[in-house]
């Protein structure tokens, strides 16, 4: 068994970003509640859950893309023969089931949310990605659901703050729109609209931090996030060729960690925000060895 191939197919650098979603969700939960109400063991189970959900979703993405990848990306794990399609299906199913099971150890509600995230991922993998409008929204719902999964650490918080889960929908929709030009080049109008969605998310973070009297701290994280995503995006807008688009997508995915650190800083917990931010170099390091897109 080629262990590296099984790790590679889950995009481990991206999985780290999913863990940061959970931590951001936990921080949002304490916008109205106390960190003393947070069950640390539950947080660990939710982190394991998102790792299974994200990894399983990515595996099925490659399974459904097999025929296209034979032509456009033959170096990927399944078309190259490093993992058979049958073994990939078994592996992806195991990861998704493990993710839902881990969420159950926090609460039945967490398991239901995890199951919905898994369903959204499979719908995107099979159908959503082929739709220019609903595809990006579908992918964004996976991340939004993941954020709400983190909020389920304090279930009462979901009723108050569920709508924040719509903002990752906008952010991921932007990345998904950009990624459509990764192979053959992009469209400038699409890139401009993605930039608008990015700005909308950052503006919302600044607004909530102002409302919670944590603007000075949050602003530093938001500005860092804007810098990291807009530097490659502006280069792609200036010259929307495949390689530039790929860099913009990679920056958008890895910078999810910074966006989530910003959400934590909105809660006023600087220490946890820095802990989340420390996941970024880990993700970047993994991206040196494993594909992100």
XYZ file of N, CA, C and O in Angstrom, residues 61-268:
832
model
N -14.294 13.721 -5.000
C -14.099 14.681 -6.079
C -13.225 14.075 -7.168
O -13.524 14.168 -8.366
N -12.140 13.435 -6.754
C -11.228 12.825 -7.729
C -11.836 11.586 -8.376
O -11.538 11.273 -9.537
N -12.680 10.887 -7.646
C -13.351 9.706 -8.207
C -14.273 10.135 -9.345
O -14.254 9.563 -10.442
N -15.082 11.155 -9.100
C -16.022 11.614 -10.124
C -15.316 12.311 -11.288
O -15.873 12.401 -12.383
N -14.106 12.821 -11.043
C -13.347 13.519 -12.087
C -12.413 12.592 -12.862
O -11.633 13.061 -13.692
N -12.487 11.304 -12.603
C -11.496 10.371 -13.134
C -11.317 10.478 -14.644
O -10.188 10.578 -15.130
N -12.399 10.420 -15.402
C -12.285 10.422 -16.866
C -11.675 11.726 -17.370
O -10.849 11.716 -18.290
N -12.074 12.842 -16.775
C -11.504 14.128 -17.182
C -10.044 14.224 -16.786
O -9.209 14.737 -17.556
N -9.710 13.707 -15.597
C -8.328 13.761 -15.126
C -7.398 12.886 -15.963
O -6.192 13.155 -16.046
N -7.936 11.843 -16.566
C -7.097 11.014 -17.452
C -6.532 11.858 -18.587
O -5.438 11.580 -19.098
N -7.278 12.921 -18.950
C -6.857 13.784 -20.057
C -6.094 15.007 -19.556
O -4.999 15.308 -20.030
N -6.680 15.702 -18.569
C -6.122 16.987 -18.137
C -5.095 16.872 -17.012
O -4.168 17.683 -16.943
N -5.280 15.883 -16.105
C -4.375 15.752 -14.966
C -4.037 14.285 -14.723
O -4.381 13.711 -13.684
N -3.374 13.672 -15.671
C -3.068 12.239 -15.546
C -2.126 11.910 -14.399
O -1.986 10.742 -14.017
N -1.477 12.944 -13.834
C -0.536 12.708 -12.737
C -1.243 12.502 -11.404
O -0.616 12.078 -10.426
N -2.534 12.772 -11.341
C -3.268 12.586 -10.091
C -3.295 11.113 -9.686
O -3.067 10.221 -10.499
N -3.575 10.898 -8.414
C -3.400 9.583 -7.803
C -4.211 8.476 -8.496
O -3.671 7.402 -8.787
N -5.480 8.721 -8.782
C -6.313 7.659 -9.359
C -6.002 7.413 -10.834
O -5.741 6.268 -11.221
N -5.987 8.435 -11.690
C -5.679 8.164 -13.102
C -4.262 7.618 -13.332
O -4.023 6.901 -14.300
N -3.343 7.929 -12.413
C -1.978 7.411 -12.556
C -1.868 5.958 -12.107
O -0.832 5.322 -12.309
N -2.930 5.443 -11.462
C -2.937 4.045 -11.043
C -2.351 3.789 -9.671
O -2.254 2.640 -9.244
N -1.991 4.840 -8.947
C -1.419 4.651 -7.614
C -2.461 4.125 -6.631
O -2.133 3.413 -5.683
N -3.708 4.511 -6.848
C -4.837 3.990 -6.071
C -5.931 3.612 -7.065
O -6.266 4.417 -7.952
N -6.485 2.423 -6.942
C -7.552 2.010 -7.853
C -8.835 2.752 -7.520
O -9.009 3.244 -6.395
N -9.729 2.831 -8.474
C -10.993 3.517 -8.248
C -11.782 2.843 -7.125
O -12.386 3.523 -6.279
N -11.766 1.516 -7.093
C -12.483 0.769 -6.062
C -11.947 1.095 -4.678
O -12.714 1.368 -3.736
N -10.636 1.077 -4.545
C -10.029 1.395 -3.243
C -10.287 2.842 -2.841
O -10.447 3.155 -1.655
N -10.345 3.727 -3.836
C -10.624 5.125 -3.544
C -12.042 5.293 -3.010
O -12.276 6.067 -2.076
N -13.001 4.553 -3.584
C -14.387 4.616 -3.108
C -14.472 4.127 -1.660
O -15.139 4.736 -0.813
N -13.791 3.031 -1.369
C -13.786 2.487 -0.007
C -13.160 3.491 0.960
O -13.692 3.754 2.054
N -12.053 4.062 0.560
C -11.325 5.015 1.399
C -12.158 6.270 1.646
O -12.295 6.744 2.794
N -12.742 6.826 0.577
C -13.559 8.029 0.718
C -14.771 7.797 1.600
O -15.120 8.634 2.430
N -15.414 6.623 1.441
C -16.582 6.284 2.265
C -16.186 6.162 3.729
O -16.901 6.634 4.625
N -15.042 5.528 3.972
C -14.550 5.378 5.344
C -14.314 6.737 5.989
O -14.688 6.967 7.152
N -13.722 7.666 5.251
C -13.441 8.989 5.796
C -14.728 9.744 6.129
O -14.840 10.367 7.196
N -15.711 9.694 5.238
C -16.963 10.401 5.480
C -17.707 9.823 6.687
O -18.201 10.570 7.544
N -17.775 8.498 6.756
C -18.452 7.845 7.882
C -17.726 8.137 9.189
O -18.351 8.393 10.228
N -16.397 8.140 9.132
C -15.609 8.448 10.326
C -15.862 9.880 10.785
O -15.942 10.158 11.988
N -15.989 10.798 9.812
C -16.249 12.190 10.154
C -17.581 12.368 10.853
O -17.681 13.067 11.871
N -18.614 11.725 10.335
C -19.941 11.819 10.954
C -19.937 11.170 12.336
O -20.516 11.696 13.288
N -19.238 10.052 12.457
C -19.162 9.343 13.741
C -18.446 10.184 14.794
O -18.868 10.250 15.954
N -17.349 10.840 14.395
C -16.610 11.685 15.338
C -17.475 12.837 15.815
O -17.452 13.215 16.996
N -18.271 13.406 14.901
C -19.162 14.500 15.285
C -20.203 14.033 16.297
O -20.594 14.782 17.198
N -20.645 12.771 16.162
C -21.640 12.224 17.087
C -21.133 12.226 18.528
O -21.899 12.410 19.474
N -19.824 12.056 18.700
C -19.260 12.033 20.041
C -19.352 13.401 20.712
O -19.225 13.498 21.941
N -19.553 14.463 19.920
C -19.837 15.760 20.536
C -21.321 15.867 20.850
O -21.685 16.165 21.986
N -22.165 15.616 19.844
C -23.606 15.639 20.076
C -24.326 15.101 18.849
O -23.782 15.143 17.735
N -25.557 14.612 19.024
C -26.353 14.169 17.867
C -26.567 15.290 16.850
O -26.561 15.038 15.636
N -26.751 16.532 17.326
C -26.921 17.652 16.401
C -25.671 17.835 15.544
O -25.769 18.089 14.338
N -24.501 17.698 16.165
C -23.249 17.811 15.411
C -23.177 16.745 14.324
O -22.722 17.010 13.204
N -23.638 15.541 14.641
C -23.626 14.447 13.670
C -24.559 14.752 12.499
O -24.235 14.456 11.336
N -25.714 15.346 12.799
C -26.656 15.712 11.734
C -26.035 16.768 10.824
O -26.113 16.673 9.586
N -25.401 17.763 11.430
C -24.741 18.809 10.638
C -23.635 18.200 9.791
O -23.479 18.524 8.599
N -22.854 17.284 10.379
C -21.766 16.629 9.648
C -22.315 15.832 8.467
O -21.731 15.831 7.371
N -23.432 15.157 8.676
C -24.040 14.369 7.597
C -24.501 15.284 6.462
O -24.362 14.943 5.279
N -25.044 16.455 6.822
C -25.470 17.412 5.801
C -24.277 17.958 5.025
O -24.348 18.154 3.804
N -23.167 18.205 5.726
C -21.949 18.663 5.060
C -21.446 17.597 4.091
O -21.062 17.899 2.952
N -21.460 16.335 4.532
C -21.032 15.233 3.670
C -21.919 15.144 2.427
O -21.428 14.947 1.309
N -23.229 15.307 2.625
C -24.157 15.253 1.495
C -23.896 16.395 0.515
O -23.883 16.187 -0.709
N -23.664 17.594 1.044
C -23.352 18.742 0.181
C -22.081 18.494 -0.619
O -21.993 18.841 -1.810
N -21.093 17.895 0.030
C -19.828 17.605 -0.648
C -20.032 16.631 -1.797
O -19.500 16.818 -2.899
N -20.805 15.591 -1.567
C -21.048 14.585 -2.605
C -21.865 15.172 -3.762
O -21.604 14.859 -4.929
N -22.854 15.998 -3.438
C -23.642 16.642 -4.485
C -22.747 17.539 -5.339
O -22.851 17.559 -6.575
N -21.845 18.265 -4.675
C -20.918 19.113 -5.429
C -20.001 18.273 -6.308
O -19.801 18.576 -7.485
N -19.442 17.226 -5.730
C -18.504 16.386 -6.476
C -19.137 15.804 -7.737
O -18.495 15.731 -8.797
N -20.394 15.387 -7.624
C -21.056 14.710 -8.736
C -21.732 15.681 -9.691
O -21.637 15.521 -10.921
N -22.412 16.695 -9.149
C -23.229 17.562 -9.992
C -22.857 19.044 -9.922
O -22.783 19.725 -10.952
N -22.648 19.555 -8.710
C -22.491 20.985 -8.509
C -21.367 21.622 -9.297
O -21.527 22.726 -9.833
N -20.234 20.959 -9.369
C -19.067 21.543 -10.011
C -19.289 21.842 -11.488
O -18.571 22.648 -12.079
N -20.286 21.196 -12.078
C -20.549 21.372 -13.501
C -21.534 22.505 -13.774
O -21.851 22.786 -14.922
N -22.024 23.140 -12.712
C -22.988 24.222 -12.864
C -22.316 25.541 -12.506
O -21.801 25.708 -11.397
N -22.325 26.482 -13.439
C -21.580 27.729 -13.260
C -22.125 28.602 -12.137
O -21.370 29.361 -11.513
N -23.429 28.521 -11.848
C -24.008 29.356 -10.791
C -24.157 28.600 -9.480
O -23.668 29.041 -8.440
N -24.827 27.453 -9.512
C -25.096 26.715 -8.287
C -23.858 25.983 -7.762
O -23.778 25.700 -6.570
N -22.902 25.711 -8.641
C -21.696 25.011 -8.212
C -20.932 25.742 -7.123
O -20.656 25.178 -6.057
N -20.568 27.019 -7.344
C -19.865 27.765 -6.308
C -20.660 27.885 -5.012
O -20.094 27.819 -3.915
N -21.979 28.052 -5.123
C -22.817 28.129 -3.929
C -22.793 26.798 -3.187
O -22.684 26.753 -1.946
N -22.895 25.707 -3.941
C -22.857 24.364 -3.365
C -21.561 24.143 -2.585
O -21.575 23.677 -1.439
N -20.440 24.507 -3.207
C -19.156 24.335 -2.540
C -19.077 25.215 -1.294
O -18.565 24.803 -0.249
N -19.606 26.429 -1.398
C -19.599 27.323 -0.255
C -20.428 26.803 0.897
O -20.080 26.998 2.068
N -21.533 26.107 0.591
C -22.370 25.539 1.638
C -21.604 24.499 2.457
O -21.870 24.331 3.654
N -20.673 23.817 1.818
C -19.857 22.840 2.548
C -19.039 23.537 3.628
O -18.975 23.080 4.774
N -18.423 24.669 3.282
C -17.620 25.416 4.257
C -18.491 26.102 5.292
O -18.154 26.141 6.478
N -19.620 26.656 4.838
C -20.523 27.285 5.788
C -21.038 26.279 6.802
O -21.124 26.563 8.001
N -21.370 25.078 6.314
C -21.818 24.016 7.211
C -20.721 23.602 8.171
O -20.980 23.283 9.342
N -19.484 23.634 7.690
C -18.352 23.289 8.534
C -18.175 24.304 9.667
O -17.866 23.945 10.807
N -18.392 25.573 9.338
C -18.315 26.621 10.362
C -19.408 26.415 11.408
O -19.156 26.532 12.615
N -20.610 26.112 10.959
C -21.721 25.866 11.881
C -21.465 24.605 12.705
O -21.856 24.522 13.876
N -20.776 23.639 12.106
C -20.387 22.442 12.850
C -19.530 22.835 14.051
O -19.690 22.302 15.156
N -18.619 23.781 13.860
C -17.820 24.279 14.979
C -18.669 24.999 16.007
O -18.465 24.855 17.213
N -19.671 25.744 15.539
C -20.563 26.460 16.447
C -21.394 25.503 17.292
O -21.845 25.865 18.383
N -21.579 24.271 16.800
C -22.406 23.304 17.533
C -21.772 22.864 18.846
O -22.390 22.120 19.611
N -20.565 23.327 19.136
C -19.957 23.046 20.435
C -20.813 23.654 21.548
O -20.847 23.157 22.672
N -21.504 24.778 21.226
C -22.518 25.358 22.113
C -23.770 25.484 21.247
O -23.929 26.469 20.512
N -24.636 24.519 21.324
C -25.731 24.406 20.362
C -26.638 25.633 20.335
O -27.166 26.007 19.280
N -26.791 26.290 21.470
C -27.666 27.460 21.529
C -27.145 28.609 20.670
O -27.916 29.496 20.268
N -25.856 28.609 20.390
C -25.278 29.705 19.615
C -25.721 29.676 18.156
O -25.741 30.717 17.483
N -26.074 28.504 17.656
C -26.445 28.380 16.243
C -27.670 29.221 15.943
O -27.767 29.869 14.889
N -28.621 29.235 16.867
C -29.853 29.997 16.672
C -29.560 31.480 16.505
O -30.241 32.184 15.757
N -28.523 31.967 17.185
C -28.204 33.394 17.146
C -27.283 33.776 15.997
O -27.395 34.875 15.446
N -26.346 32.880 15.655
C -25.279 33.270 14.741
C -25.184 32.429 13.469
O -24.210 32.552 12.726
N -26.211 31.629 13.179
C -26.155 30.749 12.010
C -25.885 31.500 10.712
O -25.223 30.993 9.795
N -26.387 32.731 10.630
C -26.275 33.485 9.371
C -24.828 33.809 9.004
O -24.520 34.077 7.833
N -23.924 33.790 10.004
C -22.509 34.015 9.685
C -21.992 32.889 8.786
O -21.040 33.074 8.025
N -22.637 31.731 8.869
C -22.264 30.621 7.990
C -22.466 30.929 6.521
O -21.936 30.207 5.655
N -23.208 32.003 6.208
C -23.394 32.390 4.810
C -22.153 33.074 4.241
O -21.941 33.074 3.024
N -21.333 33.654 5.106
C -20.147 34.374 4.629
C -19.088 33.437 4.039
O -18.511 33.746 2.993
N -18.813 32.275 4.663
C -17.915 31.330 3.989
C -18.472 30.850 2.653
O -17.706 30.500 1.757
N -19.813 30.851 2.527
C -20.417 30.495 1.241
C -19.940 31.477 0.181
O -19.534 31.084 -0.921
N -19.952 32.764 0.524
C -19.485 33.794 -0.415
C -17.995 33.631 -0.713
O -17.564 33.727 -1.869
N -17.219 33.376 0.326
C -15.768 33.270 0.159
C -15.391 32.073 -0.707
O -14.603 32.192 -1.658
N -15.964 30.921 -0.398
C -15.634 29.714 -1.151
C -16.209 29.779 -2.555
O -15.609 29.275 -3.511
N -17.375 30.427 -2.690
C -17.933 30.624 -4.029
C -16.953 31.420 -4.878
O -16.754 31.127 -6.067
N -16.308 32.412 -4.264
C -15.323 33.220 -4.986
C -14.141 32.356 -5.442
O -13.720 32.427 -6.609
N -13.615 31.536 -4.540
C -12.488 30.666 -4.898
C -12.896 29.690 -5.999
O -12.145 29.447 -6.957
N -14.097 29.127 -5.873
C -14.564 28.152 -6.864
C -14.721 28.804 -8.225
O -14.372 28.215 -9.257
N -15.235 30.029 -8.251
C -15.366 30.756 -9.515
C -13.996 30.997 -10.145
O -13.816 30.828 -11.351
N -13.029 31.386 -9.319
C -11.676 31.634 -9.825
C -11.075 30.355 -10.392
O -10.447 30.355 -11.456
N -11.295 29.230 -9.689
C -10.642 27.970 -10.063
C -11.095 27.430 -11.417
O -10.417 26.595 -12.003
N -12.219 27.908 -11.922
C -12.715 27.416 -13.210
C -11.757 27.764 -14.348
O -11.800 27.140 -15.412
N -10.897 28.757 -14.130
C -9.938 29.120 -15.173
C -8.552 28.572 -14.917
O -7.581 28.993 -15.565
N -8.445 27.622 -13.986
C -7.133 27.136 -13.563
C -6.389 26.404 -14.669
O -5.162 26.440 -14.734
N -7.106 25.735 -15.546
C -6.464 24.948 -16.611
C -6.312 25.761 -17.893
O -5.230 25.829 -18.488
N -7.397 26.424 -18.317
C -7.400 27.091 -19.620
C -7.337 28.612 -19.544
O -7.384 29.288 -20.564
N -7.236 29.159 -18.349
C -7.223 30.609 -18.199
C -8.577 31.117 -17.747
O -9.596 30.445 -17.896
N -8.599 32.342 -17.157
C -9.818 32.851 -16.560
C -10.420 34.037 -17.282
O -9.874 34.540 -18.274
N -11.572 34.478 -16.764
C -12.295 35.619 -17.288
C -12.174 36.769 -16.285
O -12.423 36.586 -15.101
N -11.798 37.944 -16.760
C -11.563 39.067 -15.852
C -12.819 39.460 -15.084
O -12.738 39.821 -13.906
N -13.962 39.413 -15.721
C -15.200 39.770 -15.027
C -15.475 38.839 -13.853
O -15.930 39.270 -12.788
N -15.181 37.554 -14.051
C -15.338 36.580 -12.973
C -14.396 36.904 -11.829
O -14.777 36.834 -10.646
N -13.177 37.284 -12.159
C -12.188 37.602 -11.137
C -12.572 38.868 -10.367
O -12.384 38.947 -9.148
N -13.124 39.844 -11.064
C -13.579 41.063 -10.393
C -14.723 40.753 -9.425
O -14.775 41.297 -8.306
N -15.642 39.899 -9.835
C -16.758 39.550 -8.961
C -16.258 38.779 -7.742
O -16.752 38.972 -6.620
N -15.264 37.907 -7.950
C -14.667 37.181 -6.829
C -14.031 38.160 -5.847
O -14.147 37.996 -4.625
N -13.381 39.197 -6.368
C -12.778 40.220 -5.501
C -13.852 40.926 -4.679
O -13.650 41.201 -3.484
N -14.997 41.193 -5.291
C -16.110 41.820 -4.581
C -16.582 40.937 -3.423
O -16.837 41.422 -2.319
N -16.687 39.623 -3.661
C -17.121 38.702 -2.611
C -16.108 38.656 -1.476
O -16.473 38.615 -0.296
N -14.817 38.677 -1.829
C -13.775 38.709 -0.798
C -13.949 39.938 0.095
O -13.880 39.860 1.330
N -14.146 41.095 -0.544
C -14.272 42.345 0.207
C -15.503 42.317 1.114
O -15.482 42.816 2.255
N -16.578 41.715 0.622
C -17.807 41.632 1.409
C -17.572 40.859 2.704
O -18.046 41.253 3.779
N -16.824 39.765 2.622
C -16.542 38.960 3.808
C -15.691 39.742 4.803
O -15.982 39.768 6.001
N -14.653 40.404 4.302
C -13.774 41.172 5.190
C -14.513 42.325 5.848
O -14.305 42.629 7.033
N -15.394 42.966 5.103
C -16.182 44.070 5.650
C -17.088 43.581 6.781
O -17.234 44.250 7.822
N -17.679 42.411 6.592
C -18.538 41.837 7.625
C -17.746 41.556 8.896
O -18.232 41.805 10.010
N -16.530 41.043 8.752
C -15.699 40.777 9.925
C -15.394 42.057 10.687
O -15.447 42.088 11.925
N -15.080 43.116 9.962
C -14.794 44.391 10.612
C -16.037 44.932 11.311
O -15.952 45.506 12.410
N -17.192 44.745 10.697
C -18.444 45.227 11.293
C -18.723 44.508 12.613
O -19.018 45.157 13.627
N -18.634 43.174 12.605
C -18.924 42.430 13.832
C -17.896 42.734 14.917
O -18.242 42.799 16.104
N -16.641 42.913 14.528
C -15.616 43.230 15.534
C -15.878 44.601 16.147
O -15.645 44.818 17.341
N -16.397 45.522 15.340
C -16.763 46.844 15.861
C -17.912 46.724 16.855
O -17.898 47.343 17.932
N -18.904 45.899 16.504
C -20.057 45.711 17.378
C -19.661 45.081 18.708
O -20.268 45.360 19.751
N -18.631 44.233 18.681
C -18.193 43.535 19.885
C -17.024 44.244 20.573
O -16.409 43.705 21.495
N -16.691 45.451 20.086
C -15.607 46.273 20.668
C -14.240 45.598 20.566
O -13.399 45.741 21.464
N -14.003 44.878 19.482
C -12.713 44.220 19.273
C -12.088 44.618 17.936
O -11.286 43.868 17.371
N -12.453 45.796 17.424
C -12.008 46.212 16.093
C -10.481 46.310 15.948
O -9.935 45.817 14.961
N -9.747 46.930 16.883
C -8.293 47.080 16.684
C -7.586 45.744 16.489
O -6.693 45.610 15.641
N -7.976 44.740 17.267
C -7.338 43.422 17.159
C -7.731 42.748 15.853
O -6.885 42.256 15.102
N -9.012 42.732 15.561
C -9.501 42.040 14.368
C -8.977 42.687 13.090
O -8.699 41.986 12.106
N -8.833 44.009 13.099
C -8.388 44.714 11.895
C -7.026 44.203 11.414
O -6.791 44.079 10.205
N -6.148 43.893 12.351
C -4.820 43.403 11.971
C -4.914 42.079 11.215
O -4.232 41.880 10.194
N -5.769 41.190 11.674
C -5.936 39.901 11.014
C -6.648 40.052 9.665
O -6.300 39.385 8.694
N -7.627 40.932 9.619
C -8.366 41.147 8.371
C -7.453 41.736 7.304
O -7.479 41.312 6.141
N -6.639 42.711 7.679
C -5.709 43.331 6.720
C -4.710 42.301 6.200
O -4.400 42.269 5.002
N -4.205 41.454 7.086
C -3.285 40.399 6.661
C -3.962 39.474 5.661
O -3.373 39.110 4.635
N -5.211 39.124 5.944
C -5.948 38.242 5.043
C -6.137 38.887 3.672
O -5.924 38.253 2.631
N -6.519 40.154 3.669
C -6.730 40.875 2.409
C -5.450 40.896 1.586
O -5.463 40.684 0.365
N -4.331 41.151 2.244
C -3.045 41.188 1.537
C -2.727 39.839 0.889
O -2.335 39.776 -0.288
N -2.915 38.773 1.633
C -2.548 37.443 1.136
C -3.403 36.995 -0.045
O -2.907 36.323 -0.959
N -4.690 37.352 -0.040
C -5.548 36.888 -1.129
C -5.526 37.824 -2.339
O -5.674 37.372 -3.484
N -5.320 39.121 -2.089
C -5.412 40.062 -3.201
C -4.116 40.191 -3.999
O -4.157 40.545 -5.179
N -2.983 39.909 -3.385
C -1.739 40.011 -4.136
C -1.747 39.082 -5.357
O -1.508 39.530 -6.484
N -2.023 37.774 -5.208
C -2.078 36.908 -6.393
C -3.326 37.145 -7.238
O -3.286 36.956 -8.461
N -4.431 37.570 -6.617
C -5.648 37.802 -7.395
C -5.469 38.976 -8.353
O -5.899 38.910 -9.515
N -4.822 40.039 -7.903
C -4.579 41.186 -8.777
C -3.646 40.812 -9.927
O -3.807 41.295 -11.055
N -2.682 39.924 -9.640
C -1.799 39.444 -10.711
C -2.586 38.636 -11.736
O -2.344 38.733 -12.943
N -3.553 37.855 -11.255
C -4.389 37.062 -12.153
C -5.309 37.949 -12.976
O -5.552 37.679 -14.163
N -5.810 39.026 -12.373
C -6.662 39.955 -13.108
C -5.858 40.637 -14.215
O -6.345 40.829 -15.333
N -4.625 40.999 -13.899
C -3.770 41.657 -14.891
C -3.426 40.714 -16.043
O -3.349 41.144 -17.198
N -3.251 39.437 -15.727
C -2.900 38.449 -16.758
C -3.555 37.122 -16.389
O -2.940 36.285 -15.722
N -4.811 36.905 -16.809
C -5.585 35.735 -16.353
C -5.236 34.417 -17.043
O -6.103 33.732 -17.582
N -3.954 34.062 -17.005
C -3.535 32.780 -17.569
C -3.611 31.698 -16.485
O -3.673 32.007 -15.293
N -3.596 30.430 -16.914
C -3.750 29.312 -15.992
C -2.854 29.348 -14.769
O -3.341 29.217 -13.639
N -1.532 29.520 -14.941
C -0.642 29.516 -13.772
C -0.972 30.614 -12.760
O -0.916 30.389 -11.548
N -1.327 31.801 -13.233
C -1.695 32.892 -12.321
C -3.003 32.591 -11.601
O -3.153 32.899 -10.411
N -3.935 31.989 -12.327
C -5.197 31.595 -11.706
C -4.928 30.567 -10.618
O -5.494 30.624 -9.521
N -4.055 29.608 -10.910
C -3.715 28.575 -9.936
C -3.145 29.158 -8.661
O -3.479 28.717 -7.555
N -2.281 30.167 -8.793
C -1.704 30.819 -7.610
C -2.777 31.549 -6.804
O -2.741 31.553 -5.567
N -3.729 32.168 -7.500
C -4.805 32.877 -6.806
C -5.693 31.895 -6.047
O -6.131 32.178 -4.928
N -5.947 30.736 -6.663
C -6.761 29.711 -5.999
C -6.032 29.178 -4.773
O -6.613 29.050 -3.689
N -4.758 28.863 -4.941
C -3.963 28.332 -3.841
C -3.921 29.313 -2.674
O -4.088 28.934 -1.509
N -3.738 30.599 -2.977
C -3.698 31.616 -1.930
C -5.049 31.721 -1.233
O -5.121 31.847 -0.005
N -6.129 31.649 -2.007
C -7.453 31.730 -1.415
C -7.738 30.581 -0.474
O -8.298 30.778 0.607
N -7.308 29.367 -0.863
C -7.547 28.188 -0.027
C -6.714 28.248 1.250
O -7.239 28.087 2.362
N -5.420 28.485 1.100
C -4.552 28.502 2.278
C -4.896 29.668 3.205
O -4.783 29.549 4.430
N -5.347 30.785 2.627
C -5.673 31.955 3.442
C -6.986 31.804 4.189
O -7.353 32.686 4.978
N -7.693 30.700 3.940
C -8.857 30.402 4.766
C -8.480 30.384 6.240
O -9.268 30.768 7.112
N -7.267 29.945 6.513
C -6.797 29.893 7.901
C -6.717 31.299 8.485
O -7.125 31.533 9.634
N -6.220 32.237 7.698
C -6.118 33.617 8.170
C -7.516 34.215 8.353
O -7.771 34.944 9.322
N -8.423 33.908 7.420
C -9.797 34.392 7.559
C -10.417 33.852 8.845
O -11.100 34.584 9.576
N -10.172 32.582 9.124
C -10.721 31.989 10.342
C -10.049 32.556 11.597
O -10.705 32.730 12.631
N -8.756 32.849 11.502
C -8.081 33.510 12.630
C -8.713 34.872 12.880
O -8.853 35.310 14.035
N -9.120 35.534 11.793
C -9.782 36.830 11.934
C -11.118 36.671 12.660
O -11.470 37.492 13.517
N -11.860 35.604 12.335
C -13.126 35.370 13.043
C -12.882 35.147 14.537
O -13.638 35.625 15.378
N -11.812 34.444 14.853
C -11.488 34.223 16.269
C -11.144 35.556 16.935
O -11.562 35.830 18.060
N -10.398 36.392 16.225
C -10.018 37.686 16.800
C -11.242 38.576 17.010
O -11.249 39.412 17.913
N -12.265 38.387 16.189
C -13.501 39.152 16.368
C -14.103 38.871 17.741
O -14.701 39.744 18.366
N -13.895 37.645 18.237
C -14.412 37.278 19.564
C -13.589 37.895 20.691
O -13.983 37.834 21.855
N -12.417 38.437 20.334
C -11.564 39.067 21.337
C -10.516 38.151 21.934
O -9.721 38.585 22.770
